Amino acid sequence: TRTTLNRLHIYEREVDFYTRLGSRIPVKVPRCYFSKYNSSTGQSTLLLEFLEGACLDELSGPTQDQAKLALRAAASVHRFGRDQSVAEESWVHRLDGPEFLDGMVQGAKEAAPLAAERLQGLAPDWLLDAAPHASTIIADQLHALAKLPNTLIHFDFRVGNMLFQPAEQSTQVALIDWQALLRGPGVC
């Protein structure tokens, strides 16, 4: 819901990404022509460049060459995120910071009963039994991951958020949907 997304600062973070880092990050991202975030309503507006490219089917996945391009892009983001000037960007929330962690824990608490109900008969019993404990499991895992060396992470890094461009273009993959930009380990 919008309340959960606002609790996670999703819209604010994406506007911040495009206005503060989008032109500096060493991977192809849409150019931002206009951005606005209203903190009192939680609403945002972004006017972004249209990029040509194929958005892949999540179930079919990428080819081996496309996977290599994606991993190179992730490595570039992680390398960029280790730069001291980027590391000091206070608006980029930590994986285990209260802005993100509290929102994830609360979201898991709210979603667990509905998930258990909808998965009844479809999921194994051990998974249904774990649903009420999801918020604790998530918090423990995020705290453990945050102990690893930190960098910038695109926390929704999947082929649905990549545009694969024709090979003759200099940049062959563009990354989109920066709402879940966080500071955490490069393994996320």
C-alpha positions as a Python dict, from the first residue, in 0.01 Angstrom:
ca = {
    (1, 'T'): (0, 0, 0),
    (2, 'R'): (102, 364, -34),
    (3, 'T'): (128, 387, 347),
    (4, 'T'): (379, 103, 360),
    (5, 'L'): (577, 246, 69),
    (6, 'N'): (584, 590, 232),
    (7, 'R'): (697, 429, 557),
    (8, 'L'): (991, 288, 361),
    (9, 'H'): (1059, 631, 201),
    (10, 'I'): (1034, 464, -141),
    (11, 'Y'): (913, 764, -341),
    (12, 'E'): (1137, 1013, -163),
    (13, 'R'): (1442, 793, -220),
    (14, 'E'): (1379, 758, -594),
    (15, 'V'): (1346, 1135, -637),
    (16, 'D'): (1666, 1179, -433),
    (17, 'F'): (1847, 923, -648),
    (18, 'Y'): (1764, 1096, -975),
    (19, 'T'): (1840, 1446, -843),
    (20, 'R'): (2155, 1363, -644),
    (21, 'L'): (2320, 1058, -799),
    (22, 'G'): (2153, 978, -1131),
    (23, 'S'): (2388, 1191, -1340),
    (24, 'R'): (2697, 1067, -1151),
    (25, 'I'): (2642, 692, -1129),
    (26, 'P'): (2857, 500, -1381),
    (27, 'V'): (2575, 297, -1533),
    (28, 'K'): (2307, 394, -1783),
    (29, 'V'): (1997, 534, -1614),
    (30, 'P'): (1720, 750, -1759),
    (31, 'R'): (1801, 1120, -1753),
    (32, 'C'): (1574, 1309, -1516),
    (33, 'Y'): (1405, 1618, -1660),
    (34, 'F'): (1185, 1699, -1360),
    (35, 'S'): (1143, 1566, -1008),
    (36, 'K'): (929, 1668, -715),
    (37, 'Y'): (855, 1505, -380),
    (38, 'N'): (589, 1633, -141),
    (39, 'S'): (680, 1520, 210),
    (40, 'S'): (340, 1612, 355),
    (41, 'T'): (147, 1389, 111),
    (42, 'G'): (417, 1136, 21),
    (43, 'Q'): (347, 1190, -348),
    (44, 'S'): (617, 1225, -608),
    (45, 'T'): (653, 1311, -974),
    (46, 'L'): (937, 1212, -1204),
    (47, 'L'): (973, 1300, -1570),
    (48, 'L'): (1238, 1067, -1709),
    (49, 'E'): (1402, 1010, -2044),
    (50, 'F'): (1248, 738, -2259),
    (51, 'L'): (1505, 466, -2316),
    (52, 'E'): (1488, 210, -2592),
    (53, 'G'): (1547, -144, -2481),
    (54, 'A'): (1400, -482, -2412),
    (55, 'C'): (1258, -548, -2068),
    (56, 'L'): (1291, -922, -2017),
    (57, 'D'): (1037, -1172, -1897),
    (58, 'E'): (1109, -1247, -1530),
    (59, 'L'): (1041, -1619, -1572),
    (60, 'S'): (1251, -1670, -1887),
    (61, 'G'): (1538, -1466, -1751),
    (62, 'P'): (1839, -1323, -1931),
    (63, 'T'): (2076, -1488, -2174),
    (64, 'Q'): (2427, -1558, -2049),
    (65, 'D'): (2554, -1241, -2220),
    (66, 'Q'): (2274, -1033, -2068),
    (67, 'A'): (2349, -1177, -1723),
    (68, 'K'): (2715, -1074, -1765),
    (69, 'L'): (2607, -720, -1858),
    (70, 'A'): (2381, -706, -1553),
    (71, 'L'): (2656, -826, -1320),
    (72, 'R'): (2900, -571, -1464),
    (73, 'A'): (2641, -299, -1401),
    (74, 'A'): (2594, -418, -1041),
    (75, 'A'): (2971, -418, -990),
    (76, 'S'): (2991, -61, -1124),
    (77, 'V'): (2718, 53, -883),
    (78, 'H'): (2897, -120, -593),
    (79, 'R'): (3236, 29, -686),
    (80, 'F'): (3077, 376, -716),
    (81, 'G'): (2910, 326, -376),
    (82, 'R'): (3247, 271, -208),
    (83, 'D'): (3362, 623, -304),
    (84, 'Q'): (3386, 841, 7),
    (85, 'S'): (3169, 1123, -134),
    (86, 'V'): (2894, 874, -214),
    (87, 'A'): (2935, 693, 119),
    (88, 'E'): (2859, 1021, 296),
    (89, 'E'): (2520, 1069, 125),
    (90, 'S'): (2306, 1071, 441),
    (91, 'W'): (1976, 1034, 252),
    (92, 'V'): (2073, 681, 140),
    (93, 'H'): (1933, 464, 414),
    (94, 'R'): (2120, 169, 558),
    (95, 'L'): (1983, -181, 514),
    (96, 'D'): (1957, -212, 893),
    (97, 'G'): (1874, 154, 959),
    (98, 'P'): (1544, 243, 1125),
    (99, 'E'): (1404, 410, 811),
    (100, 'F'): (1418, 84, 617),
    (101, 'L'): (1425, -187, 885),
    (102, 'D'): (1122, -56, 1075),
    (103, 'G'): (921, -33, 754),
    (104, 'M'): (1017, -387, 648),
    (105, 'V'): (936, -532, 991),
    (106, 'Q'): (601, -354, 1007),
    (107, 'G'): (520, -457, 650),
    (108, 'A'): (599, -820, 733),
    (109, 'K'): (376, -807, 1041),
    (110, 'E'): (90, -669, 832),
    (111, 'A'): (140, -908, 541),
    (112, 'A'): (201, -1234, 733),
    (113, 'P'): (-164, -1320, 814),
    (114, 'L'): (-280, -1249, 457),
    (115, 'A'): (12, -1442, 308),
    (116, 'A'): (-56, -1743, 532),
    (117, 'E'): (-425, -1734, 436),
    (118, 'R'): (-358, -1711, 62),
    (119, 'L'): (-88, -1979, 68),
    (120, 'Q'): (-296, -2229, 268),
    (121, 'G'): (-290, -2557, 78),
    (122, 'L'): (-23, -2431, -163),
    (123, 'A'): (280, -2387, 60),
    (124, 'P'): (440, -2643, 291),
    (125, 'D'): (337, -2636, 656),
    (126, 'W'): (682, -2523, 773),
    (127, 'L'): (649, -2208, 564),
    (128, 'L'): (300, -2133, 693),
    (129, 'D'): (424, -2191, 1049),
    (130, 'A'): (706, -1940, 990),
    (131, 'A'): (475, -1662, 863),
    (132, 'P'): (397, -1515, 1209),
    (133, 'H'): (772, -1495, 1273),
    (134, 'A'): (860, -1330, 940),
    (135, 'S'): (924, -987, 1093),
    (136, 'T'): (1177, -1129, 1339),
    (137, 'I'): (1345, -1338, 1069),
    (138, 'I'): (1369, -1035, 838),
    (139, 'A'): (1514, -814, 1112),
    (140, 'D'): (1773, -1076, 1209),
    (141, 'Q'): (1879, -1129, 847),
    (142, 'L'): (1906, -757, 770),
    (143, 'H'): (2117, -701, 1083),
    (144, 'A'): (2345, -991, 986),
    (145, 'L'): (2385, -866, 626),
    (146, 'A'): (2460, -512, 742),
    (147, 'K'): (2774, -634, 921),
    (148, 'L'): (2936, -699, 581),
    (149, 'P'): (3122, -416, 401),
    (150, 'N'): (2869, -161, 275),
    (151, 'T'): (2818, 0, -64),
    (152, 'L'): (2522, 121, -271),
    (153, 'I'): (2276, -152, -360),
    (154, 'H'): (1981, -154, -595),
    (155, 'F'): (1762, -359, -363),
    (156, 'D'): (1526, -454, -648),
    (157, 'F'): (1796, -569, -892),
    (158, 'R'): (1613, -803, -1131),
    (159, 'V'): (1565, -827, -1507),
    (160, 'G'): (1231, -648, -1484),
    (161, 'N'): (1425, -337, -1379),
    (162, 'M'): (1677, -356, -1663),
    (163, 'L'): (1650, -244, -2023),
    (164, 'F'): (1878, -439, -2254),
    (165, 'Q'): (1980, -223, -2547),
    (166, 'P'): (2108, -333, -2888),
    (167, 'A'): (2472, -449, -2886),
    (168, 'E'): (2586, -172, -3122),
    (169, 'Q'): (2511, 92, -2857),
    (170, 'S'): (2793, 181, -2617),
    (171, 'T'): (2586, 112, -2305),
    (172, 'Q'): (2402, -215, -2336),
    (173, 'V'): (2200, -229, -2016),
    (174, 'A'): (2016, 49, -1837),
    (175, 'L'): (1897, 20, -1478),
    (176, 'I'): (1560, 160, -1378),
    (177, 'D'): (1338, 173, -1067),
    (178, 'W'): (1572, 318, -804),
    (179, 'Q'): (1311, 332, -529),
    (180, 'A'): (1490, 68, -325),
    (181, 'L'): (1838, 221, -330),
    (182, 'L'): (2009, 138, -1),
    (183, 'R'): (2345, 118, 166),
    (184, 'G'): (2430, -243, 239),
    (185, 'P'): (2651, -533, 130),
    (186, 'G'): (2701, -596, -239),
    (187, 'V'): (2551, -943, -199),
    (188, 'C'): (2191, -816, -175),
}
